[in-house]
Amino acid sequence: MNSVVSLADSSYVARARGGDHQAFTQLVEQHHVRVWRFLLKYVGNPHDADELVQETFMAAWQRLPGFRGDSQFSTWLLGIAFNLARNHRNRNHAKHCEVALPEDDFLETLLIACPDPLHLMCQKSTLTALDRAIAGLPEEMRDVMRLVKLDGLSLEQAASVLDKPVGTIKSRLSRAKEQLLGDLKDYLS
């Protein structure tokens, strides 16, 4: 399926590079949701994610003539989004961003679906500890961990997004896992 998407993307990219706005609109429609979800994970605020999605696609349109095709269009696009999210995070470092909690009726449904509230509370506690541990990683390790383990990018794609060699990505991922295991040993035993 990825090869089909890649072929469609390459066709739209070629047409968009030639000035075809409709082809670029197709690319936006195909990748909008993935880019928004990716950005939401980094900025934690749906409104900010919306703004950054717009900035991502505007930057992509402007930089499209420079797209060499060394990576998939989607990877290149996530690289733009990643850099914008990092800049946003650095500008707003004083603000603590959190993903908005679901509405009460959603939580009620979740509690009804989970017959063991103690189990749910333990899961929440573990996820909170994991979130803190990831936030405590050095930025270069945190970024690799998020891209590979949370966003599902391959090592090669993460290397492309971060503009680093694959070996560096592997090393950072290994060190991040090691540090997380140490930080979470109380939760894992």
Short mmCIF file of C-alpha atoms in Angstrom, two decimals:
data_model
loop_
_atom_site.label_atom_id
_atom_site.label_comp_id
_atom_site.label_asym_id
_atom_site.label_seq_id
_atom_site.Cartn_x
_atom_site.Cartn_y
_atom_site.Cartn_z
CA MET A 1 0.00 0.00 0.00
CA ASN A 2 2.86 2.39 0.74
CA SER A 3 4.17 1.96 -2.80
CA VAL A 4 0.74 2.88 -4.20
CA VAL A 5 0.61 5.96 -1.98
CA SER A 6 4.18 6.84 -2.96
CA LEU A 7 3.36 6.55 -6.67
CA ALA A 8 0.28 8.75 -6.25
CA ASP A 9 2.30 11.23 -4.20
CA SER A 10 5.07 11.37 -6.78
CA SER A 11 2.55 12.10 -9.51
CA TYR A 12 0.92 14.86 -7.47
CA VAL A 13 4.32 16.23 -6.42
CA ALA A 14 5.50 16.39 -10.02
CA ARG A 15 2.34 18.21 -11.07
CA ALA A 16 2.46 20.54 -8.04
CA ARG A 17 6.09 21.40 -8.77
CA GLY A 18 4.87 22.47 -12.19
CA GLY A 19 2.47 24.93 -10.52
CA ASP A 20 -0.66 22.74 -10.41
CA HIS A 21 -2.51 23.99 -7.31
CA GLN A 22 -5.09 21.22 -7.60
CA ALA A 23 -2.38 18.57 -7.35
CA PHE A 24 -1.02 20.22 -4.22
CA THR A 25 -4.54 20.35 -2.80
CA GLN A 26 -4.70 16.57 -3.30
CA LEU A 27 -1.46 16.19 -1.34
CA VAL A 28 -2.87 18.36 1.45
CA GLU A 29 -6.05 16.28 1.58
CA GLN A 30 -4.08 13.01 1.66
CA HIS A 31 -1.68 14.08 4.41
CA HIS A 32 -3.64 16.59 6.50
CA VAL A 33 -4.86 14.19 9.20
CA ARG A 34 -1.50 12.48 9.66
CA VAL A 35 0.34 15.81 9.92
CA TRP A 36 -2.26 17.15 12.38
CA ARG A 37 -1.99 14.08 14.63
CA PHE A 38 1.80 14.23 14.44
CA LEU A 39 1.81 17.89 15.46
CA LEU A 40 -0.76 17.40 18.22
CA LYS A 41 1.58 14.91 19.89
CA TYR A 42 4.31 17.54 19.98
CA VAL A 43 2.41 20.67 20.92
CA GLY A 44 -0.42 19.13 22.94
CA ASN A 45 -2.96 21.73 21.92
CA PRO A 46 -5.44 21.22 19.04
CA HIS A 47 -5.57 24.94 18.23
CA ASP A 48 -1.78 25.17 17.98
CA ALA A 49 -1.72 21.96 15.93
CA ASP A 50 -4.26 23.50 13.51
CA GLU A 51 -2.07 26.58 13.05
CA LEU A 52 1.07 24.51 12.61
CA VAL A 53 -0.62 22.31 10.00
CA GLN A 54 -1.35 25.43 7.96
CA GLU A 55 2.25 26.62 8.40
CA THR A 56 3.52 23.16 7.41
CA PHE A 57 1.61 23.09 4.14
CA MET A 58 2.46 26.72 3.34
CA ALA A 59 6.14 25.94 3.92
CA ALA A 60 5.83 22.75 1.84
CA TRP A 61 4.33 24.69 -1.06
CA GLN A 62 7.15 27.25 -0.88
CA ARG A 63 9.88 24.60 -0.57
CA LEU A 64 8.41 22.16 -3.08
CA PRO A 65 10.84 23.18 -5.86
CA GLY A 66 13.67 22.10 -3.53
CA PHE A 67 12.16 18.68 -2.79
CA ARG A 68 14.70 16.26 -4.29
CA GLY A 69 12.71 13.08 -3.79
CA ASP A 70 15.44 11.46 -1.66
CA SER A 71 12.69 10.45 0.75
CA GLN A 72 8.97 9.94 0.48
CA PHE A 73 6.94 13.13 0.29
CA SER A 74 5.23 12.22 3.58
CA THR A 75 8.59 11.93 5.37
CA TRP A 76 9.74 15.25 3.94
CA LEU A 77 6.45 16.82 5.02
CA LEU A 78 6.79 15.43 8.56
CA GLY A 79 10.31 16.89 8.66
CA ILE A 80 8.87 20.33 7.98
CA ALA A 81 6.15 19.77 10.59
CA PHE A 82 8.70 18.51 13.11
CA ASN A 83 10.91 21.59 12.72
CA LEU A 84 7.92 23.91 13.06
CA ALA A 85 6.74 22.01 16.17
CA ARG A 86 10.21 22.21 17.71
CA ASN A 87 10.38 25.95 17.04
CA HIS A 88 6.89 26.38 18.50
CA ARG A 89 7.86 24.36 21.58
CA ASN A 90 11.01 26.45 22.05
CA ARG A 91 9.09 29.72 21.68
CA ASN A 92 6.47 28.59 24.15
CA HIS A 93 8.79 26.76 26.54
CA ALA A 94 7.41 28.67 29.52
CA LYS A 95 3.92 27.35 28.79
CA HIS A 96 3.16 23.81 29.85
CA CYS A 97 1.25 22.15 27.04
CA GLU A 98 -1.04 19.24 27.74
CA VAL A 99 -3.49 17.43 25.54
CA ALA A 100 -6.98 18.48 26.55
CA LEU A 101 -8.77 15.86 28.60
CA PRO A 102 -11.77 14.18 27.01
CA GLU A 103 -15.25 15.34 27.84
CA ASP A 104 -16.89 13.92 30.98
CA ASP A 105 -19.31 11.74 28.99
CA PHE A 106 -16.35 10.08 27.24
CA LEU A 107 -14.68 9.39 30.58
CA GLU A 108 -17.94 7.98 31.92
CA THR A 109 -18.19 5.65 28.92
CA LEU A 110 -14.59 4.59 29.46
CA LEU A 111 -15.25 3.82 33.13
CA ILE A 112 -18.32 1.77 32.22
CA ALA A 113 -16.31 -0.15 29.60
CA CYS A 114 -13.54 -0.86 32.12
CA PRO A 115 -15.04 -2.88 34.96
CA ASP A 116 -11.91 -2.48 37.12
CA PRO A 117 -11.33 1.18 38.04
CA LEU A 118 -8.20 0.21 40.00
CA HIS A 119 -6.69 -1.27 36.83
CA LEU A 120 -7.58 1.91 34.94
CA MET A 121 -5.98 4.05 37.66
CA CYS A 122 -2.78 1.94 37.55
CA GLN A 123 -2.61 2.28 33.76
CA LYS A 124 -3.04 6.05 34.05
CA SER A 125 -0.31 6.20 36.68
CA THR A 126 2.07 4.19 34.50
CA LEU A 127 1.32 6.33 31.43
CA THR A 128 1.89 9.49 33.46
CA ALA A 129 5.24 8.11 34.66
CA LEU A 130 6.18 7.18 31.08
CA ASP A 131 5.23 10.66 29.87
CA ARG A 132 7.39 12.25 32.57
CA ALA A 133 10.29 9.91 31.81
CA ILE A 134 10.13 10.72 28.08
CA ALA A 135 9.95 14.45 28.89
CA GLY A 136 13.06 14.00 31.04
CA LEU A 137 15.13 12.60 28.17
CA PRO A 138 17.64 14.90 26.47
CA GLU A 139 15.95 16.53 23.47
CA GLU A 140 17.83 14.55 20.80
CA MET A 141 16.89 11.23 22.44
CA ARG A 142 13.31 12.37 23.11
CA ASP A 143 12.84 13.37 19.49
CA VAL A 144 14.08 10.00 18.22
CA MET A 145 11.91 8.12 20.72
CA ARG A 146 8.82 10.07 19.67
CA LEU A 147 9.43 9.71 15.95
CA VAL A 148 10.22 5.98 16.00
CA LYS A 149 8.19 4.59 18.88
CA LEU A 150 5.24 6.99 19.14
CA ASP A 151 4.84 8.15 15.54
CA GLY A 152 5.82 4.82 13.98
CA LEU A 153 8.50 6.12 11.61
CA SER A 154 11.21 3.74 10.49
CA LEU A 155 14.79 4.42 11.51
CA GLU A 156 15.48 5.62 7.97
CA GLN A 157 12.49 7.97 8.01
CA ALA A 158 13.48 9.36 11.42
CA ALA A 159 17.01 9.88 10.11
CA SER A 160 15.58 11.80 7.16
CA VAL A 161 13.32 13.94 9.35
CA LEU A 162 16.15 14.77 11.75
CA ASP A 163 18.78 14.99 9.00
CA LYS A 164 21.06 12.58 10.86
CA PRO A 165 22.72 9.29 9.88
CA VAL A 166 20.75 6.11 10.62
CA GLY A 167 23.53 4.98 12.97
CA THR A 168 23.04 8.11 15.08
CA ILE A 169 19.31 7.43 15.24
CA LYS A 170 19.92 3.81 16.34
CA SER A 171 22.36 4.94 19.01
CA ARG A 172 20.04 7.63 20.37
CA LEU A 173 17.11 5.23 20.40
CA SER A 174 19.14 2.63 22.27
CA ARG A 175 20.32 5.17 24.87
CA ALA A 176 16.76 6.50 25.25
CA LYS A 177 15.40 2.99 25.87
CA GLU A 178 18.13 2.31 28.41
CA GLN A 179 17.43 5.54 30.28
CA LEU A 180 13.66 4.95 30.22
CA LEU A 181 14.09 1.43 31.58
CA GLY A 182 16.13 2.86 34.44
CA ASP A 183 13.63 5.64 35.11
CA LEU A 184 10.66 3.25 35.03
CA LYS A 185 12.14 0.26 36.89
CA ASP A 186 9.67 0.75 39.78
CA TYR A 187 6.72 0.58 37.36
CA LEU A 188 8.09 -2.39 35.45
CA SER A 189 8.70 -4.67 38.43
#
